[in-house]
Short mmCIF file of C-alpha atoms in Angstrom, two decimals:
data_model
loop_
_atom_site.label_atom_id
_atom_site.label_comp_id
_atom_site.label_asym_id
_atom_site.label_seq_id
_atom_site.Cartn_x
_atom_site.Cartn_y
_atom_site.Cartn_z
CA UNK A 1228 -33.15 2.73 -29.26
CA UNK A 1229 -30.11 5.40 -29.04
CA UNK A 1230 -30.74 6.86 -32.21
CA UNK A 1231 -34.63 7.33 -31.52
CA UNK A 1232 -33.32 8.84 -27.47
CA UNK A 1233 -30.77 11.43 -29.24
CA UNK A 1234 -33.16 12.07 -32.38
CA UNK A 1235 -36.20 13.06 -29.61
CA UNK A 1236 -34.01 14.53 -27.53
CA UNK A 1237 -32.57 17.13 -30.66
CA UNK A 1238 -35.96 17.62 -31.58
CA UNK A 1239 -36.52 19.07 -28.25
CA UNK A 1240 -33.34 21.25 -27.90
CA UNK A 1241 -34.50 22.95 -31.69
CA UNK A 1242 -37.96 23.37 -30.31
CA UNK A 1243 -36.63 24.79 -27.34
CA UNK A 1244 -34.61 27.09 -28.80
CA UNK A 1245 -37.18 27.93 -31.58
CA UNK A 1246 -39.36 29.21 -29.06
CA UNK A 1247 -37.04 30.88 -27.42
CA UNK A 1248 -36.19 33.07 -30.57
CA UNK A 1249 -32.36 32.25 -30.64
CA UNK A 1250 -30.51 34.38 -33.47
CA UNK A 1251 -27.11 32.48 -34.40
CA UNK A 1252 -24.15 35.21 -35.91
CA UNK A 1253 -21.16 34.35 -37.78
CA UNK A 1254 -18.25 36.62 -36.36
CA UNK A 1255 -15.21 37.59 -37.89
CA UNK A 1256 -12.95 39.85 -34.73
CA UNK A 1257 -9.49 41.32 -35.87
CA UNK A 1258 -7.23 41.93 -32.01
CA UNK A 1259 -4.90 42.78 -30.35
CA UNK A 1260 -2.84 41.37 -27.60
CA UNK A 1261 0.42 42.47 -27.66
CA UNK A 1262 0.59 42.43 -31.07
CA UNK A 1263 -1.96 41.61 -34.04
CA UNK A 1264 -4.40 38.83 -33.77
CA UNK A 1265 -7.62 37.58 -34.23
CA UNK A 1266 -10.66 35.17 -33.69
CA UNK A 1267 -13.09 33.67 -35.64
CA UNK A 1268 -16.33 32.06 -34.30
CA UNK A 1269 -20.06 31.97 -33.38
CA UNK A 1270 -22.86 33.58 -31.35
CA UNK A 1271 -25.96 32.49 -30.18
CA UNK A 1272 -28.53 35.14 -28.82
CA UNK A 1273 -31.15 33.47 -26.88
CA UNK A 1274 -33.87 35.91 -26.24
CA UNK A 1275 -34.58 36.27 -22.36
CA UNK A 1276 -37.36 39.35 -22.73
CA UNK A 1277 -37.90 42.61 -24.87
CA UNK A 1278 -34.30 43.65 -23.42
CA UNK A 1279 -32.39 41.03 -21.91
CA UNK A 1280 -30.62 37.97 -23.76
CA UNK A 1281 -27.93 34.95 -22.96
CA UNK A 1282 -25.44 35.10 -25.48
CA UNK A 1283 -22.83 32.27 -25.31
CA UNK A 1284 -19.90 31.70 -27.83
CA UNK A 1285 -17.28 29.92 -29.48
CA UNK A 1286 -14.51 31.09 -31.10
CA UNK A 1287 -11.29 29.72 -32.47
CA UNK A 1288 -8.37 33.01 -31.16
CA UNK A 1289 -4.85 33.36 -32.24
CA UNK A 1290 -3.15 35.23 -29.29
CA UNK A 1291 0.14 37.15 -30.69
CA UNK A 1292 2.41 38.56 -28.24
CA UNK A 1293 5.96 40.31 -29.42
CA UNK A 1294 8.06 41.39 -26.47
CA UNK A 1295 11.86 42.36 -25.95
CA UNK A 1296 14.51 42.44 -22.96
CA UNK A 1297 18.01 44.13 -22.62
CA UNK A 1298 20.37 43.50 -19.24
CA UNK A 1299 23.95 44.21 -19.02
CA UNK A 1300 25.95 41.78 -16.68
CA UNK A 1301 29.83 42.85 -16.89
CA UNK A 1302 29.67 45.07 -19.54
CA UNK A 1303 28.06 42.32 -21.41
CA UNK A 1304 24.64 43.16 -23.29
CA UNK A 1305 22.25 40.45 -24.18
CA UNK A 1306 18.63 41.52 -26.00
CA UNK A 1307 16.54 39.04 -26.46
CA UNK A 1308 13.40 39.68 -28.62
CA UNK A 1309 10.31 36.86 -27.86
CA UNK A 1310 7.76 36.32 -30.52
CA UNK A 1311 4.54 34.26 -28.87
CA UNK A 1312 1.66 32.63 -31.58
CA UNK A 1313 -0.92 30.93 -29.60
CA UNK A 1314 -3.79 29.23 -30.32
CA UNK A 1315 -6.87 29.34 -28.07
CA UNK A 1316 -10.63 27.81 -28.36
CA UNK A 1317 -12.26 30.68 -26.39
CA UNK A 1318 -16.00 31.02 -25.00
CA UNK A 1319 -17.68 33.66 -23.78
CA UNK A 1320 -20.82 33.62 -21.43
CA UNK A 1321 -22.53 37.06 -21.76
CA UNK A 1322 -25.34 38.59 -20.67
CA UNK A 1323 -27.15 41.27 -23.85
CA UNK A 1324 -28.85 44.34 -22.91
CA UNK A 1325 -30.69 46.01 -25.66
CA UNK A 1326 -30.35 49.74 -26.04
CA UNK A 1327 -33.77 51.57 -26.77
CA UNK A 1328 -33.56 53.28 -30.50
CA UNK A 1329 -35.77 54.58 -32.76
CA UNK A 1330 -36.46 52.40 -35.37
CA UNK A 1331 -34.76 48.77 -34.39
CA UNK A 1332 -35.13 47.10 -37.39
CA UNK A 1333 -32.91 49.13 -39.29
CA UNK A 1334 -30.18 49.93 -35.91
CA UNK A 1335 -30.03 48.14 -32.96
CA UNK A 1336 -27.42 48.39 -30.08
CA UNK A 1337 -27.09 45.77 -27.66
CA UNK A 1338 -24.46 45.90 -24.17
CA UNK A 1339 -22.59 42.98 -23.65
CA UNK A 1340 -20.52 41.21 -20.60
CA UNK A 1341 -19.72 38.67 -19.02
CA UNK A 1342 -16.55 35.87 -18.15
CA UNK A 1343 -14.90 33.81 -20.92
CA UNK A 1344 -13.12 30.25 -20.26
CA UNK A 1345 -10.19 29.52 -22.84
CA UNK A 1346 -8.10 26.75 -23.86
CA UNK A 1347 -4.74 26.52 -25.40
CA UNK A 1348 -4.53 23.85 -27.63
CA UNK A 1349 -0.93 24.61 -29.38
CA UNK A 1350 1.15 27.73 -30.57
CA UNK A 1351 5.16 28.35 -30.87
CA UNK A 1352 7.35 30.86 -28.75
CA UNK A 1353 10.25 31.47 -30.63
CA UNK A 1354 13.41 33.53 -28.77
CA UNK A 1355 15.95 35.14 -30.91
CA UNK A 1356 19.28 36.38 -28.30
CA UNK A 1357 22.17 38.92 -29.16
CA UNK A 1358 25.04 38.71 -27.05
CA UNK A 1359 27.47 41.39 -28.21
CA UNK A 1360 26.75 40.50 -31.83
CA UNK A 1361 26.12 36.70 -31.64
CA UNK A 1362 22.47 35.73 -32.72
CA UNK A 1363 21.06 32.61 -31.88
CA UNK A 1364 17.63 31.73 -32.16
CA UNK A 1365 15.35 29.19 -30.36
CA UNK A 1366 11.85 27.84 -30.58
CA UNK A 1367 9.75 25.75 -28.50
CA UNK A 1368 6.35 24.82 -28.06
CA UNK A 1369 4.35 27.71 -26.74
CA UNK A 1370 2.87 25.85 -23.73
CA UNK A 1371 5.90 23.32 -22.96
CA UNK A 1372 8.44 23.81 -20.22
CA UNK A 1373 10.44 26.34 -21.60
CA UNK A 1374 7.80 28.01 -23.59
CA UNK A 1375 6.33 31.41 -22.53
CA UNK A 1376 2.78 30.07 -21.90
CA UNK A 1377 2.70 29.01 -17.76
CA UNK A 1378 -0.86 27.41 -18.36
CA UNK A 1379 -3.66 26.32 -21.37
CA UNK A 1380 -6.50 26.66 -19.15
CA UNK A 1381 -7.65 30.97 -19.02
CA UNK A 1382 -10.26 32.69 -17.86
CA UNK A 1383 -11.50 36.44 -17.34
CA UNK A 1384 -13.96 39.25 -18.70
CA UNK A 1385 -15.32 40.25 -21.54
CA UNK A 1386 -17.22 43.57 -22.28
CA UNK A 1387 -18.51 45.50 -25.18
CA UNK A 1388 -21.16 47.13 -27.73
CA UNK A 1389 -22.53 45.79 -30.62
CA UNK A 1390 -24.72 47.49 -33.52
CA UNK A 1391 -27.09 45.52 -35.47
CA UNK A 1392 -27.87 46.71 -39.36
CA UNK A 1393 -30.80 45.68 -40.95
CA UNK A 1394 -31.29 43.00 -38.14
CA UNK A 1395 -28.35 41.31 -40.02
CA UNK A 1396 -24.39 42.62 -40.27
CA UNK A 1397 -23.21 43.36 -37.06
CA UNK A 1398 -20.22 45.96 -36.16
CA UNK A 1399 -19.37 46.37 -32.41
CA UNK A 1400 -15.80 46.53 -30.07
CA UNK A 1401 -15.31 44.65 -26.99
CA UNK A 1402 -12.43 44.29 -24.59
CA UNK A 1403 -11.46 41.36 -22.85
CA UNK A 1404 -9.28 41.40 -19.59
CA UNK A 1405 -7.42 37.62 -18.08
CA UNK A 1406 -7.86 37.09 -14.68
CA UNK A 1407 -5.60 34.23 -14.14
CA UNK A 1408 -1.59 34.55 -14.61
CA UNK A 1409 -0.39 32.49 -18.05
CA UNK A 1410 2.34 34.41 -19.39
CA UNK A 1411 5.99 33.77 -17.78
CA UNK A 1412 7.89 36.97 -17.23
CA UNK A 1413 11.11 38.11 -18.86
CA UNK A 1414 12.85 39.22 -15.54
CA UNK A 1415 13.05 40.04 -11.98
CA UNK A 1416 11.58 43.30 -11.88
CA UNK A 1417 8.96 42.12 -14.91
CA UNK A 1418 8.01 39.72 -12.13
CA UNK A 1419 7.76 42.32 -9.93
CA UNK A 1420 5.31 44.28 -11.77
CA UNK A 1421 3.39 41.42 -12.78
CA UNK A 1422 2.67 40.56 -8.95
CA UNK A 1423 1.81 44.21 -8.51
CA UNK A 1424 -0.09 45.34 -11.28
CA UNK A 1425 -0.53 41.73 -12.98
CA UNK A 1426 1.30 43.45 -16.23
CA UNK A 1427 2.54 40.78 -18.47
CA UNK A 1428 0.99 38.09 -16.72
CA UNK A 1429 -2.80 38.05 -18.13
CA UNK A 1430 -4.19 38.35 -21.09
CA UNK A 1431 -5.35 41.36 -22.71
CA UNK A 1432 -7.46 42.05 -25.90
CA UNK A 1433 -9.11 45.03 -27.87
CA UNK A 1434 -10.88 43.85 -30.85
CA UNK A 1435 -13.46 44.94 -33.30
CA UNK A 1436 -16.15 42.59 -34.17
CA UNK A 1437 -17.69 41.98 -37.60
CA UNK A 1438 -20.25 39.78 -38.59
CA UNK A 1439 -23.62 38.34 -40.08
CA UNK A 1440 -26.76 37.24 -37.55
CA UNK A 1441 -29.18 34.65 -39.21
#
């Protein structure tokens, strides 16, 4: 009896989305953070009218963040470089507006925005500290007590433009801005500016988006 229930109810979530003329993309998104990333994942464009669509997402994003601190404490300097890898199962909720052009089967461009939930699932913050000359080096888990990552669970914006070729290979940029605080600070006055202007506390990311739509 289960397997007829999920096997009827499957049937109806393909018809459903049949009819509403969903268009699934493979996407392949080189980024930035802080440093070079990327994500890797999959679209689904669920046709709302002639203009308008849903377009949810998963991806699979590795989060790469390379940051550096000097202080002097009795003549003593200490520089401490911090190299972050992080890896996040990331899902954006957007809304698509299709731009008017002349001849959309061979060039579309379609608006996007809307928030994105995210999900740490592992990574490694590594610390390597000079102390007038003596190196040491450290590494812990990115999201345990002493590793940079404050929280798994993330959440923000996403915005951006995407161009459709031949109703098929897609090219676009989109930006993507935190708006909770994950990242623990370096210092005092890093902490400052972080409660100010939330700088190096959320995530940022630029990326360029390539992929094929079915």
């Amino acid at each position: 009896m289960k397997r007829i229930t999920i096997t009827v109810l499957l049937s109806i979530f393909v018809a459903v989305l049949s009819k509403a003329q969903v268009k699934i993309s493979i996407n392949v998104c080189p980024q930035i953070n802080e440093s070079f990333g990327a994500r890797v994942g999959t679209d689904f464009d669920i046709r709302l009218n002639s203009r308008w669509s849903f377009v949810p997402g998963i991806y699979w994003s590795l989060r790469n963040r390379q940051t550096t601190n000097k202080s002097t404490t009795n003549g003593i300097t200490t520089n401490t470089e911090y190299s972050d890898v992080a890896h996040f199962i990331t899902s954006p909720l957007h809304l698509g507006f299709r731009i008017p052009c002349k001849d959309e089967n061979s060039f579309a461009l379609k608006l996007f925005f809307g928030p994105y939930i995210a999900y740490g699932i592992g990574g490694t913050s590594k610390y390597t500290e000079n102390i007038d000359g003596k190196v040491a080096h450290y590494q812990y888990g990115a999201f345990d007590p002493d590793g940079r990552y404050k929280s798994h669970f993330d959440y923000g914006i996403n915005v951006g433009i995407n161009s459709l070729i031949k109703q098929q290979y897609k090219v676009g940029l989109f930006y993507e801005m935190g708006l909770r605080k994950i990242y623990n600070t370096n210092n005092v006055f890093e902490d400052v500016l972080g409660e100010l202007f939330l700088v190096n506390k959320i995530n940022f990311a630029l990326g360029l988006t390539l992929g094929y739509q079915f």
